PDB file of C-alpha atoms in Angstrom:
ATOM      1  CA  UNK A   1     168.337  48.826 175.675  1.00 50.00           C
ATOM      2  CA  UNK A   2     171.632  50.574 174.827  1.00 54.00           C
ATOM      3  CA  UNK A   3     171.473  54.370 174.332  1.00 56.00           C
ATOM      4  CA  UNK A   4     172.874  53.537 170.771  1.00 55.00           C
ATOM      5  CA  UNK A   5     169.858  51.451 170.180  1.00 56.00           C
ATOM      6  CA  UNK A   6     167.259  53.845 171.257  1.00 61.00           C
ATOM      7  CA  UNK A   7     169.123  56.183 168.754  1.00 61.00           C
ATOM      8  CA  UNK A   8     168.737  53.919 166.113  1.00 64.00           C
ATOM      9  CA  UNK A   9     165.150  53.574 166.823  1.00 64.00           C
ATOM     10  CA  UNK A  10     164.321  57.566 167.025  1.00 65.00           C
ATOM     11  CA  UNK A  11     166.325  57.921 163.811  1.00 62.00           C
ATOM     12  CA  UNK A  12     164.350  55.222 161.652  1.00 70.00           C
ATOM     13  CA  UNK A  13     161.689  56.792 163.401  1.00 69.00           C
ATOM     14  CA  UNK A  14     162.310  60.228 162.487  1.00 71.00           C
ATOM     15  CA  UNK A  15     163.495  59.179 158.785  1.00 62.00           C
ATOM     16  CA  UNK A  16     159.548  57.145 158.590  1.00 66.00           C
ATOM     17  CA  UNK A  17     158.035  60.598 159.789  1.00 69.00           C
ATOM     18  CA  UNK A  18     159.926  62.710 157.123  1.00 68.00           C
ATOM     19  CA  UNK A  19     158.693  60.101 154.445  1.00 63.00           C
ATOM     20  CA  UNK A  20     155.330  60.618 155.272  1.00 64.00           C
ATOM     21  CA  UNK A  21     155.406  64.091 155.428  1.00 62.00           C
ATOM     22  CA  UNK A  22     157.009  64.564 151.983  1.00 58.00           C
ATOM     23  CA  UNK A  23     154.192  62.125 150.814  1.00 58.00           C
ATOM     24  CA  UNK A  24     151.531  63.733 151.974  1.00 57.00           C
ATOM     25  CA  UNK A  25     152.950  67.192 150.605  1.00 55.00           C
ATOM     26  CA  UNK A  26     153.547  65.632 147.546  1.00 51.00           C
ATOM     27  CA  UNK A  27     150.512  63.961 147.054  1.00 50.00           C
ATOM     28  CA  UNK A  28     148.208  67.657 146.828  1.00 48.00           C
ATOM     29  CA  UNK A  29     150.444  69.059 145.057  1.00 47.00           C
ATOM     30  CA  UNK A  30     150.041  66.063 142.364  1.00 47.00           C
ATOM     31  CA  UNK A  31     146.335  66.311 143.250  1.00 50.00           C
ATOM     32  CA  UNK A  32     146.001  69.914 142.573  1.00 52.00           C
ATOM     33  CA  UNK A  33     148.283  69.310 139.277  1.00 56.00           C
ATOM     34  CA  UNK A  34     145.824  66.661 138.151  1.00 53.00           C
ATOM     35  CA  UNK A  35     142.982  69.320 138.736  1.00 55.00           C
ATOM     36  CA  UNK A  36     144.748  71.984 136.818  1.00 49.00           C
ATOM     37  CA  UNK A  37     144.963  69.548 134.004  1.00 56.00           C
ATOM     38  CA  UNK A  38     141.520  68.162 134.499  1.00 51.00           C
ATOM     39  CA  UNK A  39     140.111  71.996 134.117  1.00 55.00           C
ATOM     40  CA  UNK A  40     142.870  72.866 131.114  1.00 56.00           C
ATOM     41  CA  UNK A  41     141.101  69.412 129.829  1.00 52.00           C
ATOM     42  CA  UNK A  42     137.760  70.453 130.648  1.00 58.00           C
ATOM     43  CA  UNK A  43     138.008  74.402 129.515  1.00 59.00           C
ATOM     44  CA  UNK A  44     139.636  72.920 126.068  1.00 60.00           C
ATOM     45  CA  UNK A  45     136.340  70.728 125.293  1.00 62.00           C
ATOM     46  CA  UNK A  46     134.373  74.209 126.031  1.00 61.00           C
ATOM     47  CA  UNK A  47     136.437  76.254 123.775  1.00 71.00           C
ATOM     48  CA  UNK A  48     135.877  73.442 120.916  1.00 67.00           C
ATOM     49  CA  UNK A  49     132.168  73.104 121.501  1.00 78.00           C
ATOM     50  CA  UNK A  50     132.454  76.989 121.537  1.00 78.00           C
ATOM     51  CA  UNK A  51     133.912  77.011 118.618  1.00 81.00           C
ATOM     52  CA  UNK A  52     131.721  74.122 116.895  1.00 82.00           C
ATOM     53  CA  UNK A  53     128.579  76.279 117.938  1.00 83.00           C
ATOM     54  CA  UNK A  54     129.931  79.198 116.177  1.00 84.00           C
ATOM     55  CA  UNK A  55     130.620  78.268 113.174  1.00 85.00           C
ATOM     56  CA  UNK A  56     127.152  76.451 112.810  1.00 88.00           C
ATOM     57  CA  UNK A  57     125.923  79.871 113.520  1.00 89.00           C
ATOM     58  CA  UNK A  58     127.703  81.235 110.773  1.00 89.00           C
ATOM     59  CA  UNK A  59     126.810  78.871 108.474  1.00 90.00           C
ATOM     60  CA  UNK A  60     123.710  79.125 109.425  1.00 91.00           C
ATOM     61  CA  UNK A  61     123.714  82.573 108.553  1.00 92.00           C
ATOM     62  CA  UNK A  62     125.513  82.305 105.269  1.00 92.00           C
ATOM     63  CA  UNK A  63     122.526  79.798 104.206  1.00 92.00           C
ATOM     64  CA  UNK A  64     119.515  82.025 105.492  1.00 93.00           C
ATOM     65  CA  UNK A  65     121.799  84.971 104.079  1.00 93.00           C
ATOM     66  CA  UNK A  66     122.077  83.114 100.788  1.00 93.00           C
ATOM     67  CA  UNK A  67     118.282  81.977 100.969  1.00 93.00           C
ATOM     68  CA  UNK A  68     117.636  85.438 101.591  1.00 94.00           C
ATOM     69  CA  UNK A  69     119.379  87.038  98.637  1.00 94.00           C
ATOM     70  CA  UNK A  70     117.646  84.375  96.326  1.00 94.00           C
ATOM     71  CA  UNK A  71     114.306  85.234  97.168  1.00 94.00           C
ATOM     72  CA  UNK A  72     115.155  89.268  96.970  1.00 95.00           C
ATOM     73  CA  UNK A  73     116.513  88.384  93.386  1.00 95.00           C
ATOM     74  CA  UNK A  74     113.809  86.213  92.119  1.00 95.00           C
ATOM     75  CA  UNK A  75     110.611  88.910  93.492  1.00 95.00           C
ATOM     76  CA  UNK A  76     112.938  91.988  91.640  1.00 94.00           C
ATOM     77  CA  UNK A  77     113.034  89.897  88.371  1.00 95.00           C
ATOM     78  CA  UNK A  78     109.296  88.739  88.824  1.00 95.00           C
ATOM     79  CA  UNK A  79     108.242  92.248  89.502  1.00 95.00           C
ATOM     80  CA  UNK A  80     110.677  93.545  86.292  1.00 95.00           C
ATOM     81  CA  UNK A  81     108.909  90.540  84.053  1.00 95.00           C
ATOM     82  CA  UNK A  82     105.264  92.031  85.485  1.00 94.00           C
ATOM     83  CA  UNK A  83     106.024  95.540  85.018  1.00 93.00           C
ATOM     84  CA  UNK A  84     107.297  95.071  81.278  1.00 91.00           C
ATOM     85  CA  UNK A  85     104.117  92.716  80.892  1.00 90.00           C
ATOM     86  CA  UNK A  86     102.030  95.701  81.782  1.00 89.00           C
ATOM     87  CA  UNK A  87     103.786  98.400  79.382  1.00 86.00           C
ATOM     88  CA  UNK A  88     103.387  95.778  76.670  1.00 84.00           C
ATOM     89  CA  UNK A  89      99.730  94.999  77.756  1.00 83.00           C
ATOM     90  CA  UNK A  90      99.429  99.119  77.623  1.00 80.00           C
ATOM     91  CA  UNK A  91     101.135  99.774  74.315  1.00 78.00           C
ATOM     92  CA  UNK A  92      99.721  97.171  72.260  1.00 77.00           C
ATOM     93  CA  UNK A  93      96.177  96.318  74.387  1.00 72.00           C
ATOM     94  CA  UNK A  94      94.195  99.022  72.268  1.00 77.00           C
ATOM     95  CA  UNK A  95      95.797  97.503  68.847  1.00 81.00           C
ATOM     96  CA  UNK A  96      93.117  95.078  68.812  1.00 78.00           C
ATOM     97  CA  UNK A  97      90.472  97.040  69.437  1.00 79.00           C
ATOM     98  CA  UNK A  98      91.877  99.567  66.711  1.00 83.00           C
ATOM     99  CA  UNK A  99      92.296  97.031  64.474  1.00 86.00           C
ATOM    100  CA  UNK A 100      88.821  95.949  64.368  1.00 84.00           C
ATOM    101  CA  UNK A 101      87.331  99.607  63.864  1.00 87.00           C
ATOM    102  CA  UNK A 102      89.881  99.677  60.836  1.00 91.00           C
ATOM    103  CA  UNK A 103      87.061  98.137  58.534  1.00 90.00           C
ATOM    104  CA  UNK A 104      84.441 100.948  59.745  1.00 89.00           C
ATOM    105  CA  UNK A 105      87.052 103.398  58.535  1.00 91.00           C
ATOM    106  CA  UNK A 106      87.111 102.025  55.139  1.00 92.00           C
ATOM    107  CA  UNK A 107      83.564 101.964  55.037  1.00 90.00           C
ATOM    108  CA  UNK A 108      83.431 106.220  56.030  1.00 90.00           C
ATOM    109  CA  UNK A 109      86.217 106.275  53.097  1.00 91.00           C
ATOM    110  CA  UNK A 110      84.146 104.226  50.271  1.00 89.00           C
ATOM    111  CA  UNK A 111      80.977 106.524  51.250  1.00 88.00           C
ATOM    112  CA  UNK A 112      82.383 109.942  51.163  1.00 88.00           C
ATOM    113  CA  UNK A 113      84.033 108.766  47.238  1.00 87.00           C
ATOM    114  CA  UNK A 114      80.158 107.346  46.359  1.00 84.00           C
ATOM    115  CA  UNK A 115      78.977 110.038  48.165  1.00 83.00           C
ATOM    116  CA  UNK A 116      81.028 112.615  45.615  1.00 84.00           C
ATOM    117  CA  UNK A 117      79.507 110.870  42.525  1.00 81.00           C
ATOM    118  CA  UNK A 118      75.844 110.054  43.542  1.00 80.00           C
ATOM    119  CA  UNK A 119      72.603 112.209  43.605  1.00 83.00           C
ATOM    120  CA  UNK A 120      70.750 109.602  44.985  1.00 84.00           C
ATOM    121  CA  UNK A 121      69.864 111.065  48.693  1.00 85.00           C
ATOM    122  CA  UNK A 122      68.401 107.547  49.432  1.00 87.00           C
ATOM    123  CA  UNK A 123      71.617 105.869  48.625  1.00 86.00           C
ATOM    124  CA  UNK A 124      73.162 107.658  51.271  1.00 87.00           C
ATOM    125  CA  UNK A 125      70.942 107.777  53.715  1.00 89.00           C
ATOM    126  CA  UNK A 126      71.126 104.030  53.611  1.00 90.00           C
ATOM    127  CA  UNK A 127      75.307 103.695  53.359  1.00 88.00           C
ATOM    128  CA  UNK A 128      75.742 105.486  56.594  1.00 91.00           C
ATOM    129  CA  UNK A 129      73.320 103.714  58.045  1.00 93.00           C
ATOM    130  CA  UNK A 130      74.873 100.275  57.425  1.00 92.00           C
ATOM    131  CA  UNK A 131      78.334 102.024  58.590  1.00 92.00           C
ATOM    132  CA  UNK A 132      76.111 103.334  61.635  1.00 92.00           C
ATOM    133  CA  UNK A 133      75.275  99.622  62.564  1.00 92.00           C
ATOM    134  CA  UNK A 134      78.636  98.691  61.686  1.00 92.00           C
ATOM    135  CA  UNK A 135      80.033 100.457  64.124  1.00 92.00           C
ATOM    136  CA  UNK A 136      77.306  99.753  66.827  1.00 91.00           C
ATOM    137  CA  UNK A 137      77.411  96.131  66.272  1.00 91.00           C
ATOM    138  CA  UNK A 138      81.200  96.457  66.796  1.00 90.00           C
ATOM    139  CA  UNK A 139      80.757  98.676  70.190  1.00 90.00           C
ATOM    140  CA  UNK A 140      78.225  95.960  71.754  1.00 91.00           C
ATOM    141  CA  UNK A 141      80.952  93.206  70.977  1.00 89.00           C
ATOM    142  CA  UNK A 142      83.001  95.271  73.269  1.00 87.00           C
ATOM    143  CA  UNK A 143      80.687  95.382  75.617  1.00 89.00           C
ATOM    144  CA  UNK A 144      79.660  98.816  75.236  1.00 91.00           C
ATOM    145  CA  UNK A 145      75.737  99.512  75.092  1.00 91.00           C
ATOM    146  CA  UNK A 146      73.386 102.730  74.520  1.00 91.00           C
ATOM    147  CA  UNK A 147      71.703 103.758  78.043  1.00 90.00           C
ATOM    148  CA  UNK A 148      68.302 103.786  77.004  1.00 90.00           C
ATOM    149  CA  UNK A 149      66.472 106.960  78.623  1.00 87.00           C
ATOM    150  CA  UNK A 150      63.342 108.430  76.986  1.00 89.00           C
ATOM    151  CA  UNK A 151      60.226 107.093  79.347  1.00 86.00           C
ATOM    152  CA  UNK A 152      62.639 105.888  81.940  1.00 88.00           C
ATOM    153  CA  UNK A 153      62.281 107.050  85.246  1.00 89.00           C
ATOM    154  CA  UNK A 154      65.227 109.687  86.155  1.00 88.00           C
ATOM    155  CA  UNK A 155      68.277 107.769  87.585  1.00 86.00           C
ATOM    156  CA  UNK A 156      71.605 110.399  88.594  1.00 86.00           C
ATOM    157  CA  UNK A 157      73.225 106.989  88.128  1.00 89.00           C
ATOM    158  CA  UNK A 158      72.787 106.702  84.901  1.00 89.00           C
ATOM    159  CA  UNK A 159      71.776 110.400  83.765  1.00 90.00           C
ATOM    160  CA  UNK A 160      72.171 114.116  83.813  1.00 90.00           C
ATOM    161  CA  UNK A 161      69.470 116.596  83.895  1.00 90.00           C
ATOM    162  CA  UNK A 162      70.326 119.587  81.926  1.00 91.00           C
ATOM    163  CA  UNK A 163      67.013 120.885  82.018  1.00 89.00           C
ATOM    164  CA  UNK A 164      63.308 120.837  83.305  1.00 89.00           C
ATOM    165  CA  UNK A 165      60.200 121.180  81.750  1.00 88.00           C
ATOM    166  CA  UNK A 166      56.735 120.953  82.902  1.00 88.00           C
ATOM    167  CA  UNK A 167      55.272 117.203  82.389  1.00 84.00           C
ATOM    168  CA  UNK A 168      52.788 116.907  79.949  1.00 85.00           C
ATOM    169  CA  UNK A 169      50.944 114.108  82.111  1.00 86.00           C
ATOM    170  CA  UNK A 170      51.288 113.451  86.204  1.00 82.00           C
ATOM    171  CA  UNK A 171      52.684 109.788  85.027  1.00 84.00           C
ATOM    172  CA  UNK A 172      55.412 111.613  83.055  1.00 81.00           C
ATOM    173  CA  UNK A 173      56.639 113.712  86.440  1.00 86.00           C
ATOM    174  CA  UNK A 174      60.068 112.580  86.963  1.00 86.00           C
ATOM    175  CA  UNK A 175      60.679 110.456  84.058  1.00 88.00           C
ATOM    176  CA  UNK A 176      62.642 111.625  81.484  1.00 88.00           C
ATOM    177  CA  UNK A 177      60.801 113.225  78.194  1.00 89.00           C
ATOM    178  CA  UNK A 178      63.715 113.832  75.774  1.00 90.00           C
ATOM    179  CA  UNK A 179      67.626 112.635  75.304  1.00 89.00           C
ATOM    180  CA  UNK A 180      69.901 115.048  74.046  1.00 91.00           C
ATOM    181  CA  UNK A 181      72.935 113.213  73.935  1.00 92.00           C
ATOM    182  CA  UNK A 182      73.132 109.264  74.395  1.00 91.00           C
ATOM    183  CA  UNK A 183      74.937 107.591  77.276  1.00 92.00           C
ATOM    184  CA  UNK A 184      76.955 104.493  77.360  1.00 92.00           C
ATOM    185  CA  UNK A 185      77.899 101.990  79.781  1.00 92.00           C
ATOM    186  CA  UNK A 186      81.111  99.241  79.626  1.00 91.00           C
ATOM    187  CA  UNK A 187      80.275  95.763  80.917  1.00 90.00           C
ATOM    188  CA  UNK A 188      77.604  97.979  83.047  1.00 86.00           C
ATOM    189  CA  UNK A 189      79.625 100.517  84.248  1.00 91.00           C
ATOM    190  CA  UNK A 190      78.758 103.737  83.094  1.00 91.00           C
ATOM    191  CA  UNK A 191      81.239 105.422  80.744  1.00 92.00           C
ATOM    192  CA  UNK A 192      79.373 108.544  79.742  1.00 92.00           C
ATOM    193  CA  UNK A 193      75.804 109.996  81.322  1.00 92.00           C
ATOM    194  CA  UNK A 194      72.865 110.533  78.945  1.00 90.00           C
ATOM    195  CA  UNK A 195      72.231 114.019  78.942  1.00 93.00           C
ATOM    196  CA  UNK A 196      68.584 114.505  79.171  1.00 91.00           C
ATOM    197  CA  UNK A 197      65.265 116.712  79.575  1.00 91.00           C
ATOM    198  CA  UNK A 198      63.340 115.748  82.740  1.00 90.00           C
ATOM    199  CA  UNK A 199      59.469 116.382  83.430  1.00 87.00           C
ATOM    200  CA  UNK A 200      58.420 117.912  86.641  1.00 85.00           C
TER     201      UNK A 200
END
């Protein structure tokens, strides 16, 4: 072989070399630019599922905030509609019971004009009587009732002592002799103590 051909050789030798050496620098450089992309691609899809999950957050919120205000609304006008309801109930619940005693009232009025004109004590006697049961009749519709005390055994529940006196017989020791002023109970409950003498 010629020195001209052993030339030849180390050049197209030399020229294969540089070929693969650009390759192979090219080649991670395009890998590493396919990466870049691949994570550009890749932190994109993150920033839109990012974004996806924040806005179903918000309207999440809106809703529940919505939801929310609703039900505030609707217990303010429900507790505006009760509280009315109740004045009402207050203002006008008696007018019933007023009305109804109206009748007694007349009857008081048509006795004290009789009453004006008569002599007749008996006549009297027996009008406020009748208005007497008028009334109570009335009172026990309402479910008020007379606490019946004399020869009852004293109860604080149900009475008040406002004085003593010595028993006439052992049985009659702490039972109440006399009633001074009746007591009345509502539906049970007590609404005024009988005032009453007790034996001792």
């Amino acid at each position: 072989m010629s020195n001209k051909n052993k030339s030849e050789k180390s050049a197209r030798k030399q020229v294969k070399d540089e070929k693969k050496t650009a390759k192979m620098q090219t080649e991670p450089a395009n890998t590493s630019e396919n990466e870049v992309q691949a994570d550009n691609v890749s932190d994109e899809n993150v920033t839109l599922s990012d974004e996806k999950k924040e806005e179903n957050y918000e309207l999440k919120y809106a809703e529940l905030n919505d939801s929310y205000l609703r039900l505030m609304a609707e217990y303010d006008n429900y507790r505006k509609r009760t509280l009315r309801e109740k004045t009402d109930l207050i203002k006008s619940g008696g007018e019933t019971a007023l009305t109804n005693l109206l009748p007694v009232i007349d009857d008081f009025e048509r006795a004290i004009n009789n009453n004006r004109n008569t002599e007749d004590l008996e006549a009297i006697i027996q009008g406020i009587e009748l208005i007497y049961n008028k009334f109570t009749a009335y009172l026990l519709q309402q479910g008020v009732k007379a606490i019946e005390a004399v020869g009852k055994p004293f109860d604080t529940e149900q009475f008040e002592a406002i004085a003593a006196i010595p028993a006439p017989t052992d049985e009659a020791k702490g039972t109440v002799l006399d009633c001074v002023q009746t007591g009345y109970t509502l539906n049970d409950k007590v609404i005024r103590h009988a005032k009453v003498v007790v034996g001792e």
